[in-house]
Structures are given as structure tokens and as C-alpha cells.
Amino acid sequence: MKKYILSIIVIAIMTAIYSCKKENTDQAVKQQDEMMVRSKKVVSLIKQFDEKMNSNLKTGELIDLDSAVWNMEALQNYDYAYPDSSTKDFVLMKSHYSIAVDANNKVLMSDVQVVNGLMEDTLIYQLSQFPEEVKCMKFWDVALDSVVSTTAYLSATGGFGFNLLIGTYWGFDEDDDWLWGTLGQEYGDPPVGKCDGTQVGVSDGSDELQWRLNNPALQLAEPYIFTDLETHETTGFEWETGGVYQLYVGWDYPEDNCLTNDTLTYYLLNSHDIINTYDYEGGLRPPTKSFANVEIKDELLLLPYDGQHLHYYTITYGTITLVGLPD
């Protein structure tokens, strides 16, 4: 049976087109104009920082620690990220750094230059570890983890994609029945495949959900990157009503549950709603932020006399910055 394109977003947009009023159109144009103005300012700041990172700095020049973190994140995304590339596979990789900080929470620009160079080297190395010929970094999220005495500890989470796809949001065929997931897949265990015993080593239920969620039906026409990235984690236990979970939680451990195409569609629709609905409306999406990527890991929760398999979602959001605009 031919695959069909899941029309969650398209249907919503078509409904809006026929029901919206002129003021809604004007508001959309205003928001687009505001995004362009903001994007030009952000790109200008990134370029200024880039010039400093590639110049001979003044001795003793200082910068606020928070500003250093923002700039290093923004520069790596500006130079290397391709968030609009649709990929079937997606993984997260984390690295750690430290930098000296003074009593006023400031750091030397020369030290920032060193750490920024280390991040760039790490990013390039991590990307090189994927054997696929076509691959990309989708985002680079730098976080200030802690400050202990005169040392600040930073971490960077890189989101990498490979096996590029055309940007569509595919639904499930009638024979798309997959086992729920694969414990130990992140350590090299092969995906368990379909419920009928085929496709072992190819995919599983969580993989099928993940690559679909990371490939929305619509993409911005302008090239863009993400800045101000942040990550949220969730499981079905946070999304439960009357004993019914909106995200996968196993129902008869230790059996490897079979997720039929209808069940997977149910989890796909729920995942889409949870990820893209603003937190003040009951979802996870932070105000002013846009969805960047999701990683779904397969976990086992051990209970005193039982256990439960579950899908563990790590969702990254960021602020869209258009980078294809003229200066």
C-alpha cells in the first residue's frame, strides 16, 4: 500500500486560511517583519563575535560569562548547523568544558577564544564519527552547568542527523507494526524490528516515531539556525489520564509489546501535540521558542515486583534566527 502523508499540520493550516480575518493576516506579516529585524541584529552580533575569535585580542579584555555562553552557542550554530535538513536518524552527543571566572562573573576573552576553539574541534570530530556520507549538525546547545569558586563548568549538546529525507511527515502503512523499542540500542544493540520478525537491525517503534517527528511537513523558506537553545525531558508518566498514557508506557513487562500502525499513529499524534503546544496551553513548548529536534530512548523502569518499558523523550527548542537575509 502506498504511504500517505500525515496531514496534521496541513489540515490545521488549511482551516486557518479559510477562517482567518484580515487582522490575523496583518498580525502574521507583522510577526514576520519582527523576526527579520531581530534576525539581522542577531546575525550582526554573531559576526562581531566571530571577528573577535579570529583576531588578536586586547590583553585583559573581559566579557560576561552568560554572554560568552550565548555567543559560543550562536557562533557554532551559525557556522555549522543545518536545522532545516530532514533526516531519518538523529542522535545527541555531549561534551564538557571549563573556563576561569572572576568575582564579577566575567571571563577573559582570550579564554573564551580557547574554549570556543575546543568546541569547534569537538563538533567537527563528533560529526566525523558518523560513517554516513551525507550527514549534518542540526544544533549546538551550550549550557552553563555550574560555577565553583573561580571555575565555570560548561557543557555542549550537539544534535546530529544523517540519512537525509525529503521534508515530509509520513504516516504509517497498514503493515507498519513495530516492536516498541530496543534496550541498549545506544550501546550498539541492533533494533529489534517489526512484530513479524522482519527488519531486525533496521528500526523499531521508537525509531519510527522519532524520524517522523524530526521531519515536519512544512519548512521555512529562508535558511535559519537556532539560538537560545533549551532541552526538556518527558515520558508517558507525565501525560496520563485515567490510566491511559499519551506516550508509550509498556503494559505487560517483560513482553516486548507490538505497536500496530494505529497505535503508532496514536503516539505520533500525541507526541506532535505535546511537543508543539505551548506550556501555558498544556504542552511542553516554551513561549517564543520553536521545536528543533527530539530523541526518543528506550528505557526500563524497574519496580519492586514488576517493571515497565517506556519511551523517554529529550526535546530541544530554540529561537529561530534567519541567516539568509541581506546585510
Phi, psi and omega in degrees: 000137181294143176292150177242152179270120179294126192255033181307305186284319184298316180299317180299319182291318179298319178298318181295322182299319185277343185251346186286158178254173183300323182294331177292320177296316179299321179295320179297318178296318179298316180296321177296318179297318179296321177297320180294318179296313180297318182299319179297321179293317182295315180298322178298318178295319180297317181295322177297317179294319180300319178299319179294322181292343181244023181231171174278113186277154176292141179298128177082006180295133185243159176213148176299142181301314180300320179294321178298316179299312180300314184294320179294319177298311183297320183293317179296321178293319181295320184280329192232344190276142174231072185291342181272004177277125180274125182229145179288325184245145183211134178222156175252141175226137186242144176224161187230148184215163174221154180209143180288140181227143181268184185294340180262015179062038177244155181231153178288136178299328178295324177290321177299320179300319180293311182296319178300320177295321178295320178297316180298316179298318180295315180303311181297320179294314180300317179297325181290344182284346178273124185286346183298142181291321180252117184205167181200159168265131183263330175197161178225110187253110181261130182233142171272108185279318181191162172234120180239112182058246183253021181233130174258135181250124183244156171225153177231127178251117179261133175258118186243138179238149175210167190063077185294149179230161168289143189287071175237162183247087189285144172271193184251136174288167180296333180259015177276072178248111187241146170296149193305319184177187186226108175294132179085009181298325180292346178257010175108357177292135184289145177304144189281346173087203184275168181294335181273007177090000178267171176063024175295134182084358182256310186196178173205185186300314181293323178298319181294324175291317187298311185291332176291314181297329181277006180229077181295157184293331183240142177234150174295142180289325181279142172300143183210165172227173174252141170234172178052050184286148174212153186238140177234149180237145180201161175221177178297337180296335177275351184229073185226134178226118178059035179082003179255125182263134179281334174247157190297124166228126186298151185246351177209059174306140011266016179295144172274100185299143174269123177260107180291169181300324178292319179294318178296322177297321177301312180291327178294315179296316179296317179300315179302313181295314182297317183290320190260353177273134181298150184298328180285353176251008176106002178257204180251344189292124179290150177302139178072358182256157178240153179294132178253305182197162175225141170244130179246114178258152180263123187234160174237120175262114180273128179249166185309315182235016185197190176201166178218131169282150178202161173263129181250115186265129169244111189246129180250133177239159177201173176266126182287130174237121179285132184241003181259016184273148176291150180293000000 
